[in-house]
Short mmCIF file of C-alpha atoms in Angstrom, two decimals:
data_model
loop_
_atom_site.label_atom_id
_atom_site.label_comp_id
_atom_site.label_asym_id
_atom_site.label_seq_id
_atom_site.Cartn_x
_atom_site.Cartn_y
_atom_site.Cartn_z
CA MET A 1 15.11 -100.96 -184.07
CA THR A 2 16.27 -97.39 -184.17
CA GLY A 3 17.89 -95.05 -181.67
CA ALA A 4 20.26 -95.96 -178.83
CA ARG A 5 21.40 -99.55 -178.46
CA LEU A 6 19.86 -101.87 -175.90
CA LYS A 7 21.45 -102.01 -172.46
CA HIS A 8 23.74 -104.90 -171.71
CA TYR A 9 22.33 -104.80 -168.15
CA GLY A 10 18.79 -103.64 -167.53
CA TRP A 11 15.63 -103.04 -169.51
CA GLY A 12 15.33 -100.95 -172.65
CA ARG A 13 17.83 -98.70 -174.38
CA GLU A 14 20.90 -97.05 -172.95
CA GLY A 15 19.94 -93.79 -171.25
CA GLU A 16 16.37 -94.94 -170.54
CA GLY A 17 14.89 -95.93 -167.22
CA MET A 18 12.47 -94.90 -164.51
CA SER A 19 12.42 -91.23 -163.59
CA ALA A 20 13.58 -90.07 -160.16
CA GLU A 21 9.94 -89.70 -159.14
CA GLU A 22 9.07 -93.25 -160.27
CA ARG A 23 12.08 -94.69 -158.43
CA LYS A 24 11.10 -92.79 -155.28
CA PHE A 25 7.57 -94.19 -155.50
CA VAL A 26 8.70 -97.80 -156.02
CA LEU A 27 11.38 -97.68 -153.30
CA GLY A 28 8.94 -95.93 -150.98
CA ARG A 29 6.55 -98.85 -151.26
CA TYR A 30 9.37 -101.24 -150.32
CA ARG A 31 10.62 -99.07 -147.44
CA THR A 32 7.12 -99.19 -145.96
CA LYS A 33 6.71 -102.88 -146.70
CA PHE A 34 9.91 -103.90 -144.95
CA ALA A 35 10.05 -101.07 -142.37
CA THR A 36 13.51 -99.87 -143.38
CA ASP A 37 14.93 -96.56 -144.46
CA GLU A 38 18.08 -97.87 -146.14
CA PHE A 39 18.95 -100.88 -148.25
CA ASP A 40 22.28 -102.63 -148.58
CA THR A 41 23.25 -101.52 -152.10
CA ILE A 42 26.03 -102.79 -154.34
CA ALA A 43 27.37 -101.23 -157.53
CA VAL A 44 26.73 -102.87 -160.89
CA PRO A 45 29.89 -103.18 -162.99
CA GLY A 46 30.02 -101.15 -166.19
CA LEU A 47 30.62 -102.66 -169.59
CA ASP A 48 34.33 -101.86 -169.55
CA ASP A 49 34.72 -103.53 -166.15
CA LEU A 50 33.47 -106.94 -167.28
CA CYS A 51 35.89 -109.79 -167.66
CA LEU A 52 35.02 -111.82 -170.75
CA ARG A 53 37.00 -114.89 -171.73
CA LYS A 54 38.81 -114.80 -175.07
CA PRO A 55 36.59 -116.21 -177.82
CA ARG A 56 37.17 -119.94 -178.23
CA VAL A 57 36.32 -119.83 -181.95
CA ALA A 58 36.54 -117.24 -184.68
CA PRO A 59 34.19 -117.02 -187.67
CA PRO A 60 35.65 -117.69 -191.12
CA ALA A 61 36.17 -114.82 -193.53
CA SER A 62 32.92 -115.64 -195.32
CA LEU A 63 30.89 -114.88 -192.15
CA THR A 64 32.81 -111.92 -190.73
CA PRO A 65 30.63 -109.27 -192.52
CA PHE A 66 27.80 -110.13 -190.12
CA CYS A 67 29.53 -111.75 -187.14
CA THR A 68 31.29 -110.08 -184.23
CA THR A 69 33.27 -110.83 -181.09
CA GLU A 70 33.03 -107.29 -179.70
CA ARG A 71 32.62 -106.83 -175.95
CA TYR A 72 29.24 -105.11 -176.07
CA ASP A 73 27.65 -107.67 -178.39
CA ARG A 74 28.85 -110.61 -176.34
CA ALA A 75 27.77 -109.05 -173.03
CA ALA A 76 24.39 -107.98 -174.34
CA HIS A 77 23.65 -111.54 -175.52
CA THR A 78 24.73 -113.33 -172.36
CA TYR A 79 21.47 -113.14 -170.46
CA GLY A 80 17.77 -112.50 -170.77
CA LYS A 81 15.73 -110.59 -168.19
CA SER A 82 14.95 -113.15 -165.46
CA TYR A 83 15.73 -112.43 -161.84
CA PRO A 84 18.73 -114.80 -161.71
CA ASP A 85 19.97 -113.26 -164.98
CA TYR A 86 20.00 -109.84 -163.30
CA VAL A 87 21.75 -111.12 -160.19
CA ARG A 88 24.52 -112.85 -162.09
CA ALA A 89 25.00 -109.85 -164.38
CA MET A 90 25.04 -107.55 -161.32
CA LEU A 91 27.82 -109.66 -159.86
CA GLY A 92 29.85 -109.44 -163.08
CA ASP A 93 29.44 -113.14 -163.88
CA TYR A 94 29.69 -113.33 -167.65
CA ASN A 95 31.30 -116.76 -167.88
CA CYS A 96 28.56 -117.93 -170.23
CA ALA A 97 28.95 -115.07 -172.71
CA PRO A 98 28.77 -116.25 -176.33
CA ASP A 99 32.04 -116.46 -178.20
CA VAL A 100 30.52 -115.03 -181.37
CA VAL A 101 27.32 -113.09 -182.10
CA ALA A 102 25.95 -113.41 -185.63
CA TYR A 103 23.52 -110.93 -187.21
CA PRO A 104 22.37 -112.76 -190.35
CA ARG A 105 20.58 -110.75 -193.03
CA ASN A 106 18.76 -113.59 -194.75
CA GLU A 107 18.01 -117.28 -194.56
CA ALA A 108 21.14 -118.24 -196.50
CA GLU A 109 23.28 -116.56 -193.85
CA ILE A 110 21.31 -118.32 -191.07
CA SER A 111 22.11 -121.63 -192.74
CA ALA A 112 25.76 -120.67 -193.18
CA VAL A 113 26.08 -119.91 -189.46
CA MET A 114 24.45 -123.25 -188.63
CA ASP A 115 26.86 -125.11 -190.88
CA TRP A 116 29.87 -123.36 -189.39
CA ALA A 117 28.69 -123.81 -185.79
CA GLY A 118 28.22 -127.50 -186.42
CA SER A 119 31.69 -127.82 -187.94
CA VAL A 120 33.41 -126.26 -184.87
CA GLY A 121 31.26 -127.96 -182.23
CA ALA A 122 29.47 -124.82 -181.06
CA SER A 123 26.02 -124.52 -179.54
CA LEU A 124 23.69 -122.07 -181.31
CA THR A 125 21.22 -119.88 -179.42
CA PRO A 126 18.51 -118.10 -181.42
CA PHE A 127 17.95 -114.58 -180.07
CA GLY A 128 15.09 -112.14 -180.70
CA GLY A 129 14.99 -109.22 -178.31
CA GLY A 130 16.46 -111.08 -175.33
CA SER A 131 13.44 -110.35 -173.14
CA SER A 132 13.12 -113.94 -171.83
CA VAL A 133 12.20 -114.05 -168.13
CA CYS A 134 12.77 -117.78 -167.72
CA GLY A 135 16.40 -118.41 -168.73
CA GLY A 136 15.63 -119.08 -172.38
CA VAL A 137 18.48 -117.30 -174.19
CA GLU A 138 21.59 -117.99 -172.10
CA PRO A 139 24.28 -119.70 -174.23
CA ARG A 140 25.27 -123.14 -172.93
CA VAL A 141 28.47 -125.08 -173.45
CA ASP A 142 29.06 -128.48 -171.86
CA GLY A 143 32.74 -128.77 -172.86
CA ILE A 144 32.14 -132.17 -174.42
CA LYS A 145 29.53 -131.97 -177.14
CA HIS A 146 29.72 -128.19 -177.38
CA LYS A 147 33.08 -126.46 -177.06
CA ALA A 148 31.95 -122.92 -177.87
CA ALA A 149 28.78 -120.83 -178.05
CA VAL A 150 27.34 -118.79 -180.90
CA THR A 151 24.29 -116.53 -180.59
CA LEU A 152 22.15 -115.85 -183.64
CA ASP A 153 20.45 -112.41 -183.44
CA LEU A 154 17.76 -111.93 -186.11
CA ARG A 155 17.32 -108.17 -185.86
CA ASN A 156 18.34 -107.68 -189.53
CA LEU A 157 15.33 -109.72 -190.69
CA SER A 158 12.99 -106.88 -189.87
CA LYS A 159 10.58 -106.26 -192.76
CA VAL A 160 6.90 -106.66 -193.44
CA VAL A 161 7.47 -108.38 -196.76
CA GLU A 162 3.93 -108.54 -198.15
CA VAL A 163 0.40 -107.60 -197.10
CA ASP A 164 -2.65 -109.50 -198.35
CA PRO A 165 -5.55 -107.12 -197.70
CA VAL A 166 -8.15 -109.53 -199.06
CA SER A 167 -7.29 -112.36 -196.63
CA ARG A 168 -6.16 -109.82 -194.04
CA ALA A 169 -2.72 -111.30 -193.46
CA ALA A 170 0.95 -110.28 -193.84
CA SER A 171 4.25 -112.01 -194.40
CA ILE A 172 6.63 -110.66 -191.75
CA GLU A 173 10.29 -111.42 -191.04
CA ALA A 174 10.91 -112.92 -187.64
CA GLY A 175 13.43 -110.31 -186.38
CA THR A 176 10.91 -107.49 -186.59
CA TYR A 177 10.45 -105.68 -183.27
CA GLY A 178 6.96 -104.85 -182.09
CA PRO A 179 6.93 -101.08 -182.79
CA SER A 180 8.47 -101.52 -186.25
CA LEU A 181 5.96 -104.22 -187.08
CA GLU A 182 3.02 -102.00 -186.20
CA ASN A 183 4.52 -98.98 -187.99
CA GLN A 184 4.90 -100.98 -191.16
CA LEU A 185 1.34 -102.29 -190.99
CA LYS A 186 -0.24 -98.92 -190.18
CA PRO A 187 -0.23 -97.52 -193.76
CA HIS A 188 -2.24 -100.58 -194.82
CA GLY A 189 -4.89 -99.93 -192.15
CA PHE A 190 -4.07 -103.10 -190.21
CA THR A 191 -2.55 -104.14 -186.91
CA LEU A 192 -1.38 -107.43 -185.45
CA ARG A 193 -2.72 -106.15 -182.13
CA HIS A 194 -0.37 -108.38 -180.14
CA PHE A 195 1.09 -106.35 -177.31
CA PRO A 196 3.01 -108.37 -174.67
CA GLN A 197 4.59 -106.35 -171.88
CA SER A 198 7.90 -106.73 -173.72
CA PHE A 199 6.37 -105.38 -176.96
CA GLU A 200 8.88 -102.58 -177.50
CA PHE A 201 11.94 -104.84 -177.01
CA SER A 202 10.85 -108.21 -178.44
CA THR A 203 10.37 -109.68 -181.87
CA LEU A 204 7.79 -111.59 -183.86
CA GLY A 205 10.01 -114.70 -183.99
CA GLY A 206 10.50 -114.59 -180.24
CA TRP A 207 6.77 -114.31 -179.68
CA ILE A 208 6.08 -117.33 -181.81
CA ALA A 209 8.93 -119.44 -180.40
CA THR A 210 7.73 -118.82 -176.82
CA ARG A 211 3.97 -118.81 -177.39
CA SER A 212 3.73 -115.23 -176.22
CA GLY A 213 0.60 -113.92 -174.55
CA GLY A 214 -0.50 -110.53 -175.80
CA HIS A 215 -3.00 -107.73 -175.67
CA PHE A 216 -6.26 -109.66 -175.75
CA ALA A 217 -7.44 -110.93 -172.37
CA SER A 218 -9.86 -113.35 -174.05
CA LEU A 219 -10.36 -115.14 -177.38
CA HIS A 220 -7.05 -114.23 -179.12
CA THR A 221 -4.87 -114.65 -176.03
CA HIS A 222 -1.70 -116.14 -177.55
CA ILE A 223 0.36 -115.49 -180.65
CA ASP A 224 -0.71 -118.97 -181.80
CA ASP A 225 -4.10 -117.53 -182.80
CA PHE A 226 -2.47 -115.19 -185.36
CA VAL A 227 -0.05 -117.62 -187.07
CA GLU A 228 -1.18 -118.60 -190.58
CA SER A 229 2.06 -120.27 -191.76
CA LEU A 230 5.77 -120.41 -190.95
CA ARG A 231 9.18 -120.63 -192.51
CA VAL A 232 11.78 -122.26 -190.27
CA VAL A 233 15.48 -122.77 -191.00
CA THR A 234 16.78 -125.99 -189.44
CA PRO A 235 20.28 -127.50 -189.56
CA VAL A 236 18.99 -129.98 -192.18
CA GLY A 237 16.90 -127.67 -194.36
CA VAL A 238 14.08 -125.17 -194.52
CA VAL A 239 10.51 -126.04 -193.47
CA GLU A 240 7.69 -123.98 -194.93
CA THR A 241 4.08 -124.64 -193.99
CA ARG A 242 1.10 -123.96 -196.22
CA ARG A 243 -0.97 -120.78 -195.83
CA LEU A 244 -4.42 -121.90 -194.73
CA PRO A 245 -7.22 -120.49 -192.57
CA GLY A 246 -7.53 -123.92 -191.00
CA SER A 247 -6.77 -127.55 -191.76
CA GLY A 248 -7.65 -131.00 -190.49
CA ALA A 249 -4.73 -132.66 -192.22
CA GLY A 250 -3.03 -134.46 -189.37
CA PRO A 251 -1.04 -132.87 -186.53
CA SER A 252 -0.26 -129.23 -187.33
CA PRO A 253 3.32 -128.57 -188.51
CA ASP A 254 2.92 -124.96 -187.37
CA ARG A 255 2.08 -126.12 -183.87
CA MET A 256 5.29 -128.14 -183.70
CA PHE A 257 7.36 -124.95 -184.05
CA ILE A 258 5.10 -122.54 -182.13
CA GLY A 259 6.48 -122.74 -178.59
CA SER A 260 9.54 -124.79 -179.59
CA GLU A 261 11.84 -122.17 -177.97
CA GLY A 262 14.54 -122.44 -180.61
CA ILE A 263 15.36 -126.11 -180.15
CA LEU A 264 14.08 -127.35 -183.55
CA GLY A 265 14.99 -124.52 -185.88
CA VAL A 266 15.10 -120.76 -186.36
CA ILE A 267 11.80 -119.13 -187.39
CA SER A 268 12.70 -116.76 -190.20
CA ARG A 269 9.34 -115.57 -191.49
CA ALA A 270 5.66 -115.98 -190.80
CA TRP A 271 2.32 -115.18 -192.42
CA MET A 272 0.30 -113.57 -189.66
CA ARG A 273 -3.44 -112.93 -189.44
CA LEU A 274 -4.14 -109.20 -189.05
CA GLN A 275 -6.86 -107.13 -187.41
CA PRO A 276 -8.49 -103.90 -188.55
CA ARG A 277 -7.29 -101.01 -186.47
CA PRO A 278 -9.83 -100.46 -183.68
CA SER A 279 -12.15 -97.48 -184.12
CA PHE A 280 -14.67 -98.31 -181.41
CA ARG A 281 -13.66 -98.63 -177.74
CA ALA A 282 -15.43 -98.91 -174.45
CA GLY A 283 -13.69 -99.14 -171.08
CA VAL A 284 -14.31 -98.91 -167.38
CA SER A 285 -12.61 -99.76 -164.11
CA LEU A 286 -14.53 -101.31 -161.22
CA ARG A 287 -14.05 -101.91 -157.50
CA PHE A 288 -14.92 -105.20 -155.75
CA PRO A 289 -15.05 -106.00 -152.02
CA SER A 290 -12.78 -109.02 -152.55
CA PHE A 291 -10.54 -110.61 -155.15
CA PHE A 292 -12.80 -113.69 -155.31
CA ASP A 293 -15.82 -111.47 -155.95
CA ALA A 294 -13.92 -109.98 -158.88
CA ALA A 295 -12.92 -113.42 -160.09
CA ARG A 296 -16.51 -114.62 -160.08
CA ALA A 297 -17.47 -111.56 -162.10
CA VAL A 298 -14.71 -112.38 -164.60
CA ARG A 299 -16.06 -115.91 -164.89
CA ALA A 300 -19.56 -114.56 -165.61
CA VAL A 301 -18.20 -112.23 -168.31
CA ALA A 302 -16.05 -114.97 -169.88
CA GLN A 303 -18.86 -117.51 -169.90
CA ALA A 304 -21.32 -114.99 -171.39
CA GLY A 305 -19.27 -115.07 -174.59
CA LEU A 306 -18.59 -111.32 -174.57
CA TYR A 307 -14.82 -111.64 -175.26
CA PRO A 308 -13.54 -108.37 -173.82
CA SER A 309 -10.15 -107.16 -175.05
CA ASN A 310 -9.17 -106.48 -171.42
CA CYS A 311 -10.58 -108.13 -168.32
CA ARG A 312 -7.79 -107.89 -165.76
CA ILE A 313 -8.35 -107.99 -162.05
CA LEU A 314 -5.89 -106.95 -159.36
CA ASP A 315 -6.12 -107.99 -155.75
CA ALA A 316 -6.23 -105.14 -153.24
CA GLN A 317 -2.50 -105.26 -152.44
CA GLU A 318 -1.49 -105.48 -156.11
CA ALA A 319 -3.65 -102.46 -156.86
CA PHE A 320 -2.04 -100.57 -153.97
CA ASN A 321 1.50 -101.48 -154.98
CA THR A 322 1.02 -99.99 -158.44
CA GLY A 323 -0.76 -96.92 -157.21
CA ALA A 324 -4.01 -97.95 -158.93
CA ALA A 325 -6.04 -97.96 -155.69
CA ASP A 326 -5.78 -97.44 -151.94
CA GLY A 327 -5.60 -101.16 -150.97
CA SER A 328 -9.20 -101.40 -149.74
CA ALA A 329 -10.66 -103.09 -152.80
CA ALA A 330 -9.88 -105.38 -155.69
CA ILE A 331 -9.88 -103.64 -159.05
CA MET A 332 -11.11 -104.77 -162.47
CA VAL A 333 -9.93 -103.15 -165.69
CA LEU A 334 -12.57 -103.95 -168.33
CA ALA A 335 -12.44 -102.94 -171.99
CA PHE A 336 -13.86 -103.79 -175.38
CA GLU A 337 -12.64 -102.75 -178.79
CA SER A 338 -13.67 -103.27 -182.41
CA GLY A 339 -12.76 -102.09 -185.87
CA ASP A 340 -16.32 -102.76 -187.03
CA HIS A 341 -19.14 -101.90 -184.61
CA PRO A 342 -20.14 -99.93 -181.50
CA LEU A 343 -19.78 -101.79 -178.18
CA ASP A 344 -22.47 -100.39 -175.94
CA ALA A 345 -24.42 -103.66 -175.76
CA TRP A 346 -21.32 -105.69 -174.87
CA MET A 347 -20.29 -103.26 -172.13
CA ALA A 348 -23.80 -103.05 -170.72
CA ARG A 349 -24.08 -106.84 -170.39
CA ALA A 350 -20.57 -107.08 -168.84
CA LEU A 351 -21.48 -104.46 -166.24
CA GLU A 352 -24.58 -106.48 -165.36
CA CYS A 353 -22.36 -109.51 -164.78
CA CYS A 354 -20.09 -107.46 -162.57
CA ALA A 355 -23.00 -105.97 -160.60
CA ASP A 356 -24.16 -109.51 -159.82
CA HIS A 357 -20.87 -109.95 -157.96
CA ARG A 358 -20.79 -106.61 -156.13
CA GLY A 359 -18.74 -104.75 -158.71
CA THR A 360 -19.04 -100.94 -158.66
CA PRO A 361 -17.84 -98.87 -161.67
CA GLU A 362 -15.19 -96.30 -160.79
CA LEU A 363 -15.77 -94.24 -163.92
CA ALA A 364 -18.59 -93.83 -166.36
CA LYS A 365 -17.95 -96.01 -169.37
CA ALA A 366 -16.13 -94.07 -172.07
CA SER A 367 -14.01 -94.63 -175.14
CA ASP A 368 -10.90 -93.45 -173.29
CA ALA A 369 -11.68 -94.87 -169.84
CA HIS A 370 -8.77 -97.28 -170.26
CA LEU A 371 -6.52 -94.24 -169.94
CA GLN A 372 -8.21 -92.80 -166.85
CA GLY A 373 -8.44 -93.57 -163.13
CA ALA A 374 -7.28 -96.94 -161.82
CA ALA A 375 -7.21 -98.34 -165.36
CA GLY A 376 -4.91 -95.62 -166.60
CA ILE A 377 -2.62 -95.82 -163.59
CA TRP A 378 -2.37 -99.59 -163.92
CA ARG A 379 -1.70 -99.33 -167.68
CA ASN A 380 1.23 -96.96 -167.09
CA ALA A 381 2.60 -99.08 -164.21
CA PHE A 382 2.38 -102.21 -166.35
CA ILE A 383 4.45 -100.61 -169.12
CA ARG A 384 7.03 -99.23 -166.70
CA MET A 385 7.37 -102.24 -164.39
CA PRO A 386 10.27 -103.95 -166.26
CA TYR A 387 12.51 -100.90 -165.68
CA ALA A 388 12.33 -101.38 -161.89
CA ARG A 389 14.34 -104.57 -161.58
CA GLU A 390 17.64 -103.05 -162.63
CA PHE A 391 17.71 -100.85 -159.53
CA LEU A 392 15.77 -103.12 -157.16
CA THR A 393 18.20 -106.07 -157.53
CA PRO A 394 21.29 -104.08 -156.46
CA VAL A 395 19.50 -103.01 -153.27
CA GLY A 396 18.91 -106.65 -152.36
CA LEU A 397 15.19 -106.86 -153.10
CA ILE A 398 13.78 -110.06 -154.57
CA ASN A 399 10.81 -109.17 -156.74
CA ASP A 400 9.56 -111.63 -159.32
CA THR A 401 6.45 -113.04 -160.94
CA PHE A 402 5.05 -116.38 -162.01
CA GLU A 403 1.87 -117.27 -163.85
CA THR A 404 -0.32 -120.26 -164.43
CA ALA A 405 -3.74 -121.30 -165.72
CA ILE A 406 -6.33 -123.44 -163.98
CA THR A 407 -9.97 -124.39 -164.45
CA TRP A 408 -12.56 -122.32 -162.58
CA ASP A 409 -13.56 -125.16 -160.25
CA ARG A 410 -10.02 -125.34 -158.89
CA PHE A 411 -9.02 -121.69 -159.00
CA GLU A 412 -9.78 -120.58 -155.44
CA THR A 413 -8.04 -123.61 -153.94
CA LEU A 414 -4.99 -123.09 -156.14
CA HIS A 415 -4.86 -119.38 -155.28
CA ASP A 416 -4.90 -119.95 -151.54
CA LYS A 417 -2.45 -122.87 -151.53
CA VAL A 418 0.07 -121.26 -153.89
CA LYS A 419 -0.07 -117.94 -152.06
CA ALA A 420 0.43 -119.62 -148.66
CA ALA A 421 3.27 -121.85 -149.92
CA THR A 422 5.09 -118.87 -151.41
CA GLU A 423 4.63 -116.73 -148.31
CA ARG A 424 6.05 -119.54 -146.12
CA ALA A 425 9.00 -119.98 -148.48
CA ILE A 426 9.83 -116.28 -148.29
CA VAL A 427 10.04 -116.37 -144.51
CA GLU A 428 12.05 -119.60 -144.51
CA ALA A 429 14.48 -118.33 -147.14
CA THR A 430 14.98 -114.77 -145.88
CA GLY A 431 13.83 -114.73 -142.26
CA VAL A 432 11.57 -111.77 -143.07
CA LYS A 433 7.87 -111.74 -143.91
CA GLY A 434 7.32 -110.92 -147.55
CA GLU A 435 4.34 -110.37 -149.77
CA VAL A 436 2.53 -112.31 -152.50
CA THR A 437 -0.12 -110.65 -154.70
CA CYS A 438 -2.27 -111.88 -157.55
CA ARG A 439 -3.92 -110.57 -160.70
CA PHE A 440 -5.52 -112.09 -163.81
CA THR A 441 -3.89 -111.47 -167.18
CA HIS A 442 -6.04 -113.66 -169.44
CA VAL A 443 -9.37 -115.38 -169.02
CA TYR A 444 -11.24 -118.23 -170.68
CA PRO A 445 -14.74 -119.67 -170.33
CA ASP A 446 -13.25 -122.66 -168.50
CA GLY A 447 -10.67 -120.90 -166.34
CA PRO A 448 -8.37 -117.93 -165.63
CA ALA A 449 -4.64 -117.27 -165.93
CA PRO A 450 -3.64 -116.08 -162.41
CA TYR A 451 -0.39 -114.08 -162.30
CA PHE A 452 1.39 -113.89 -158.95
CA SER A 453 4.02 -111.35 -157.82
CA PHE A 454 6.22 -111.88 -154.81
CA HIS A 455 8.35 -109.41 -152.87
CA ALA A 456 11.09 -110.33 -150.40
CA LEU A 457 13.96 -108.59 -148.64
CA GLY A 458 16.95 -110.63 -149.67
CA ARG A 459 20.57 -110.69 -148.62
CA HIS A 460 23.51 -110.02 -150.88
CA GLY A 461 25.62 -113.09 -151.22
CA ALA A 462 22.56 -115.33 -150.99
CA LEU A 463 20.10 -113.78 -153.48
CA LEU A 464 20.20 -116.63 -155.97
CA GLU A 465 19.72 -119.31 -153.32
CA GLN A 466 16.90 -117.34 -151.68
CA TRP A 467 15.16 -116.73 -155.02
CA GLN A 468 15.50 -120.41 -155.97
CA ALA A 469 13.99 -121.60 -152.69
CA ILE A 470 10.98 -119.31 -153.17
CA LYS A 471 10.66 -120.27 -156.86
CA ASN A 472 10.79 -124.00 -155.99
CA ALA A 473 8.04 -123.72 -153.40
CA ALA A 474 5.77 -121.68 -155.66
CA SER A 475 6.33 -123.97 -158.67
CA ASP A 476 5.82 -127.14 -156.65
CA ALA A 477 2.52 -125.73 -155.34
CA LEU A 478 1.36 -124.86 -158.85
CA ILE A 479 1.95 -128.36 -160.17
CA VAL A 480 0.41 -130.07 -157.13
CA ALA A 481 -2.69 -127.86 -157.46
CA GLY A 482 -3.12 -128.92 -161.10
CA GLY A 483 -1.99 -125.73 -162.82
CA THR A 484 0.48 -125.26 -165.64
CA ILE A 485 4.04 -124.18 -164.87
CA THR A 486 3.62 -121.31 -167.34
CA HIS A 487 0.74 -119.70 -169.19
CA HIS A 488 2.77 -117.40 -171.42
CA HIS A 489 6.31 -116.90 -170.04
CA ALA A 490 7.61 -120.07 -171.73
CA VAL A 491 9.72 -122.84 -170.18
CA GLY A 492 13.33 -121.86 -170.75
CA ARG A 493 15.65 -123.43 -168.17
CA ASP A 494 14.07 -121.89 -165.05
CA HIS A 495 10.85 -123.93 -165.49
CA ARG A 496 12.40 -127.02 -166.98
CA SER A 497 12.10 -129.42 -164.01
CA TRP A 498 8.39 -128.62 -163.53
CA TYR A 499 7.71 -128.84 -167.26
CA ASP A 500 9.19 -132.36 -167.11
CA ARG A 501 6.57 -133.22 -164.48
CA GLN A 502 3.71 -131.61 -166.36
CA ARG A 503 4.12 -133.10 -169.86
CA PRO A 504 3.42 -136.76 -170.71
CA GLU A 505 6.63 -138.75 -170.97
CA LEU A 506 5.64 -140.28 -174.30
CA PHE A 507 5.23 -136.78 -175.69
CA ALA A 508 8.72 -135.93 -174.46
CA ALA A 509 10.03 -138.99 -176.31
CA ALA A 510 8.31 -137.83 -179.49
CA LEU A 511 9.78 -134.34 -179.12
CA ARG A 512 13.22 -135.80 -178.67
CA GLY A 513 12.70 -137.75 -181.90
CA ALA A 514 11.78 -134.53 -183.73
CA LYS A 515 14.88 -132.88 -182.26
CA ARG A 516 17.14 -135.67 -183.51
CA GLU A 517 15.68 -135.43 -187.00
CA LEU A 518 15.84 -131.63 -187.34
CA ASP A 519 18.95 -130.92 -185.25
CA PRO A 520 21.06 -134.12 -185.38
CA GLN A 521 24.05 -132.47 -183.65
CA GLY A 522 21.90 -131.09 -180.84
CA MET A 523 23.33 -127.60 -181.28
CA LEU A 524 20.16 -125.52 -180.96
CA ASN A 525 19.52 -124.06 -177.48
CA PRO A 526 20.65 -127.15 -175.56
CA GLY A 527 18.94 -127.84 -172.25
CA VAL A 528 15.71 -126.07 -173.16
CA LEU A 529 12.49 -128.21 -173.17
CA ILE A 530 14.32 -131.55 -173.51
CA ASP A 531 17.69 -133.20 -173.28
CA PRO A 532 18.84 -135.05 -176.39
#
């Protein structure tokens, strides 16, 4: 990364944030929603005001060239970007700050940090961009097995090492941030084309470790689809998988590390499948009388095998909240792209599917329609959304999201039950009616990935308890309805108890066995996915 350093509290770099006009728009929506002109606002402590405990360990001289105990580094690696992370940081609670932050420059230095951390009884937390929204990067120390905490930031492993234009793949270091990755691929005429909402402030290794969901709404929905092979540094040695387009040789070693959330090793490098840069685009936004009409149109498009790059739908309230529409209709943002061929036939058939379910195009289909109208407004709101939480939390607003996936036959029931359970929980927790909205982020022939947002007027002094009560109700409803606790946000610690209910227990036992073999001291990201 270049430019200003990342904020220790908030999204993005220091000096960046929503404009005064954007803040006015967002707060205006909440003032109307909760019929209030003023919010109870508290001040967020500055970096110099934080009270950090004295480091419990100090790196040896051999590690000091790339390790630090400086205030900024420790504060900036204390939390991710989940709602409870923001609340605790807002309150100046940095008790879990790492004692040491390491910035290794190669695999040898990763191994050296692991050896040292093991020798002093420290936990070790792998850290990409710190954009976790589920409590996945907070250092943990139990005082018994782990007596200190070290965070391993991979930002110095940031190169595209090699490009194979024949196989259309590249070897990329895991600490490479999204913009740098794309800039390094551009001269070769390729793109990874994986754009999560956190793209600007997250890394390839983080995407792989958390099974990130990216740009494509269908077909290539997760980073999994692009991984050709991996190199992983573990406390007992380096694992390197073979570069192959596919293999039927037993359980996939790549799959064991994809989604492992840093508990089995540190991903240091990966061969990734690339895409040609798109030269053909077609896009349109459509209005539907209801969200379920839009959902049925999405199912028709998905099951027609058209594989759009974007096929998001927003319920009427979600569209209104982002300024994409007036709240009278559900909105679909539909787009196709290709580096090889025109897309008129694909778009024409998709529009037929939408018309069958009362969809009306807002704009004539065009190569830049994804930048116009409701589609363009939504796109900009999507990119800017993460900046809002840093000023909404101090005014006592609880705004958060959760996502799932479910088969089409159960979707409408899940939607209604989860929405109702979350709305009830908001009233019970806060005493004030809140709001729950829904959109689709990714779609499959056999089901969608619904993404819910909830908005509540909280109370300072009780924000964490109120958020947890709402989160519990929503998560319980997801599991009971047969959905997954997460489609692409990962498990972390926030989703851990529901992940325990979702996964087969024998699989958990097998995962614990892999953990014991690869991380015998249990130092890597303790408490995530499994307990030793």
